[in-house]
Amino acid sequence: MFGRLKLNGTSGTILPVILAAFALVSCGPPAGSESTGAQQTPALTSPSVPASSDPAPMEPTVRPVPGPPAPDVPPPAAAPVVRWIPIGPVGPNDPQEGRMYLFAQGRDCDQLRDGVDGTAFKDVWRAAEAVCYALRDGTGALWQDAATAVAAVQAPPEGRCLELAVLAVARSAVDYHNANPGTAVPLEPGSGEACPRRLSGLTVVDENFVPVPGLSRPSGPRSGGTWVRLDGYYVRVSEIRIDGQDSGVETRTDGDYFPVYFKTPPAGDKDSITVSITDTLDAPGEVQFFYDDAAPTGGAGGSATPSGTEPPEPASPGPSGSTGSTATP
């Protein structure tokens, strides 16, 4: 541009040309814009188009468009489900409650209804029955009955693990229905176990495996041969240990989830022995059997535990049975 001024040799045109040059420069980007990248302006498409003294505002040339979420955006949370009643295990000292627990697991509503009167915590099982029918038939009236029954339950004591597990699941089902009244309650199998596996006591039984009455503690003759039931919560007793050693004693059981009985060894020079078990999972607890030649060894009804309580007779095994008891050493 300035080279042409020198070639023309016409000095009278210098001032207008210089002014025009300054006018063109003033329309360009600010100094340093290309080197810093702080601003970007559209390139001119035609040098012959005169610059406007009042240019219109620039519109963005790229607009965000809707599309799928970025890869690092988590997907929507899965719909909640209600986990149904887990494995007990139920116990031989909880005969009716053990049966009711199995009915609840199998959602046998009619059996739950018919068995309530034989339980210690009737309101829990009535709530389980009401929720069972609501899940089965799904009417608004049945769900209202279930909500009323669950709300009326007085919380069982801490040690009543079967009732506590049933109550927690019944509440979950009612809560889900209240939050989603138009949706069927999605059920999945329960996980874990309601009662922690443990050995909690011993019950002396006769040759028919009926608890022996009149004992203040589990005891029998020094000659050995006394049949004793393991009380607690367990599934498969693989080993009965006496004073910390594998005993090799004679045992009787109908299989997994059923009560286990063993025959005591001779006393030798001991006045008592300490009994523990090995299960498929950890089953802590140690209980004592005492040698006493004056102890009763037979008879029908009753039982003996270290605390002197008399729990009911063992339960008839259920379809998915369990073993153990709530006896306290």
Coordinates of C-alpha atoms in Angstrom, one line a residue, residues 81-304:
V81 CA -36.8 -53.7 45.0
V82 CA -38.0 -55.3 48.2
R83 CA -35.8 -58.2 49.3
W84 CA -38.0 -61.0 50.7
I85 CA -37.4 -62.9 54.0
P86 CA -34.0 -64.5 54.1
I87 CA -32.9 -67.9 55.4
G88 CA -33.5 -68.1 59.2
P89 CA -32.1 -70.5 60.3
V90 CA -35.1 -71.4 62.5
G91 CA -34.6 -73.2 65.7
P92 CA -35.9 -76.3 67.5
N93 CA -36.8 -74.2 70.5
D94 CA -38.9 -72.0 68.3
P95 CA -41.3 -74.7 67.0
Q96 CA -44.3 -72.6 66.0
E97 CA -42.3 -69.5 65.1
G98 CA -40.0 -71.7 63.0
R99 CA -42.9 -73.1 61.0
M100 CA -44.4 -69.6 60.7
Y101 CA -41.1 -68.2 59.4
L102 CA -41.0 -70.9 56.7
F103 CA -44.6 -70.1 55.7
A104 CA -43.7 -66.5 55.4
Q105 CA -40.6 -67.3 53.3
G106 CA -42.9 -69.3 51.0
R107 CA -45.6 -66.7 51.1
D108 CA -48.1 -69.3 52.2
C109 CA -50.8 -66.8 53.3
D110 CA -53.4 -69.4 54.5
Q111 CA -50.9 -71.2 56.7
L112 CA -49.8 -67.9 58.2
R113 CA -53.4 -67.0 59.0
D114 CA -54.1 -70.4 60.6
G115 CA -50.9 -70.5 62.7
V116 CA -51.0 -67.1 64.4
D117 CA -52.6 -68.3 67.6
G118 CA -49.7 -70.5 68.6
T119 CA -47.1 -67.8 68.5
A120 CA -45.7 -65.5 71.2
F121 CA -45.7 -62.3 69.1
K122 CA -49.0 -62.6 67.3
D123 CA -49.0 -59.0 65.9
V124 CA -45.8 -59.7 63.9
W125 CA -47.3 -62.8 62.2
R126 CA -50.7 -61.0 61.7
A127 CA -48.8 -58.3 59.9
A128 CA -46.9 -60.9 57.8
E129 CA -50.2 -62.5 56.9
A130 CA -51.8 -59.2 55.9
V131 CA -48.8 -58.3 53.7
C132 CA -48.8 -61.8 52.2
Y133 CA -52.4 -61.4 51.0
A134 CA -51.8 -57.9 49.8
L135 CA -48.9 -59.1 47.7
R136 CA -50.9 -62.0 46.4
D137 CA -54.1 -60.2 45.4
G138 CA -53.0 -56.6 45.2
T139 CA -56.3 -54.8 46.1
G140 CA -56.3 -51.4 47.7
A141 CA -58.4 -52.7 50.6
L142 CA -55.8 -55.5 51.4
W143 CA -52.9 -53.0 51.2
Q144 CA -54.8 -50.8 53.7
D145 CA -55.2 -53.8 56.0
A146 CA -51.5 -54.5 55.6
A147 CA -50.5 -51.0 56.5
T148 CA -52.8 -51.0 59.5
A149 CA -51.4 -54.4 60.7
V150 CA -47.8 -53.3 60.3
A151 CA -48.4 -50.0 62.1
A152 CA -49.9 -51.9 65.1
V153 CA -46.9 -54.1 65.7
Q154 CA -44.9 -53.6 68.9
A155 CA -41.2 -54.2 68.2
P156 CA -40.1 -57.6 69.5
P157 CA -37.1 -57.9 71.9
E158 CA -33.7 -57.7 70.3
G159 CA -33.1 -61.4 70.6
R160 CA -36.1 -62.4 68.5
C161 CA -34.3 -62.4 65.2
L162 CA -37.0 -64.3 63.2
E163 CA -39.7 -61.9 64.2
L164 CA -37.5 -58.9 63.6
A165 CA -36.6 -60.1 60.1
V166 CA -40.2 -60.7 59.2
L167 CA -41.3 -57.3 60.5
A168 CA -38.6 -55.5 58.6
V169 CA -39.6 -57.1 55.3
A170 CA -43.3 -56.5 55.9
R171 CA -42.6 -52.8 56.5
S172 CA -40.5 -52.5 53.4
A173 CA -43.3 -54.0 51.3
V174 CA -45.9 -51.5 52.7
D175 CA -43.5 -48.6 52.3
Y176 CA -42.9 -49.5 48.7
H177 CA -46.6 -49.8 48.0
N178 CA -47.3 -46.4 49.7
A179 CA -44.7 -44.7 47.5
N180 CA -45.7 -46.5 44.3
P181 CA -49.4 -47.3 44.8
G182 CA -50.0 -48.2 41.1
T183 CA -47.0 -50.5 40.8
A184 CA -46.7 -54.2 41.8
V185 CA -44.1 -54.6 44.6
P186 CA -40.9 -56.0 42.9
L187 CA -39.6 -58.9 45.1
E188 CA -36.2 -60.5 45.1
P189 CA -34.9 -63.3 47.2
G190 CA -33.7 -62.3 50.6
S191 CA -29.9 -62.2 51.2
G192 CA -28.0 -63.2 54.3
E193 CA -29.5 -64.8 57.3
A194 CA -32.0 -63.5 59.9
C195 CA -30.3 -65.1 62.9
P196 CA -26.5 -65.2 63.4
R197 CA -25.3 -68.8 63.6
R198 CA -24.2 -69.7 67.1
L199 CA -24.2 -72.5 69.7
S200 CA -26.2 -71.2 72.7
G201 CA -27.1 -74.2 74.8
L202 CA -27.7 -77.9 75.3
T203 CA -30.9 -79.8 75.9
V204 CA -30.8 -83.4 77.3
V205 CA -33.2 -85.7 75.6
D206 CA -34.3 -89.3 76.1
E207 CA -34.0 -92.2 73.7
N208 CA -36.9 -90.9 71.7
F209 CA -35.3 -87.4 71.5
V210 CA -37.9 -85.9 73.8
P211 CA -36.5 -83.3 76.3
V212 CA -35.9 -84.6 79.8
P213 CA -37.7 -82.7 82.6
G214 CA -36.3 -81.8 86.0
L215 CA -32.8 -80.7 85.1
S216 CA -31.4 -77.3 86.2
R217 CA -28.5 -77.7 83.8
P218 CA -27.5 -80.2 81.0
S219 CA -26.1 -83.2 82.9
G220 CA -26.0 -87.0 82.8
P221 CA -24.2 -90.0 84.2
R222 CA -20.4 -90.2 84.3
S223 CA -20.6 -93.4 82.2
G224 CA -21.6 -91.3 79.2
G225 CA -24.2 -92.2 76.6
T226 CA -26.5 -89.3 77.3
W227 CA -28.3 -87.9 74.2
V228 CA -28.0 -84.1 74.0
R229 CA -29.4 -81.7 71.5
L230 CA -27.4 -78.7 70.2
D231 CA -29.3 -75.5 70.7
G232 CA -28.6 -72.4 68.7
Y233 CA -28.7 -71.4 65.1
Y234 CA -26.8 -73.5 62.6
V235 CA -27.2 -75.1 59.2
R236 CA -24.7 -78.0 58.9
V237 CA -22.7 -79.1 61.9
S238 CA -19.6 -80.7 60.4
E239 CA -17.8 -81.2 63.7
I240 CA -18.6 -81.4 67.4
R241 CA -15.6 -80.3 69.5
I242 CA -15.2 -81.3 73.1
D243 CA -12.7 -79.2 75.1
G244 CA -11.4 -77.8 71.8
Q245 CA -10.8 -81.2 70.2
D246 CA -12.6 -83.1 67.5
S247 CA -14.7 -85.5 69.6
G248 CA -15.8 -88.2 67.2
V249 CA -18.9 -88.7 69.2
E250 CA -22.0 -90.4 67.8
T251 CA -24.5 -87.9 66.2
R252 CA -28.0 -87.9 64.8
T253 CA -29.6 -85.5 62.4
D254 CA -31.9 -85.5 59.4
G255 CA -29.6 -83.2 57.4
D256 CA -29.0 -79.6 56.8
Y257 CA -31.2 -77.2 58.8
F258 CA -32.3 -79.9 61.1
P259 CA -31.5 -80.3 64.8
V260 CA -28.3 -82.2 65.7
Y261 CA -28.1 -84.6 68.6
F262 CA -24.9 -86.2 70.1
K263 CA -24.1 -88.9 72.6
T264 CA -21.8 -87.8 75.5
P265 CA -18.5 -89.6 76.0
P266 CA -17.6 -91.1 79.4
A267 CA -16.4 -88.6 82.0
G268 CA -13.0 -90.1 82.8
D269 CA -11.5 -87.8 85.3
K270 CA -13.6 -84.8 84.2
D271 CA -16.6 -83.3 86.0
S272 CA -17.7 -81.4 82.9
I273 CA -16.9 -80.9 79.2
T274 CA -17.0 -77.8 77.0
V275 CA -18.8 -78.2 73.7
S276 CA -18.4 -76.2 70.5
I277 CA -19.3 -76.8 66.9
T278 CA -17.9 -76.2 63.4
D279 CA -20.5 -75.1 60.8
T280 CA -20.3 -74.1 57.1
L281 CA -20.0 -70.6 58.4
D282 CA -18.6 -69.3 61.7
A283 CA -20.8 -70.5 64.6
P284 CA -19.3 -69.2 67.8
G285 CA -20.3 -70.2 71.3
E286 CA -19.2 -72.7 73.9
V287 CA -21.5 -74.5 76.3
Q288 CA -21.0 -77.0 79.1
F289 CA -22.3 -80.5 79.9
F290 CA -21.9 -81.7 83.5
Y291 CA -21.4 -85.2 84.8
D292 CA -23.8 -86.1 87.6
D293 CA -24.9 -89.7 88.4
A294 CA -27.9 -88.3 90.2
A295 CA -29.3 -86.5 87.1
P296 CA -32.5 -87.8 85.6
T297 CA -31.9 -89.6 82.3
G298 CA -35.4 -90.2 80.9
G299 CA -39.0 -89.2 80.8
A300 CA -41.4 -87.3 78.6
G301 CA -41.9 -83.6 78.3
G302 CA -39.9 -80.7 79.6
S303 CA -36.3 -79.9 78.8
A304 CA -33.1 -78.7 80.4

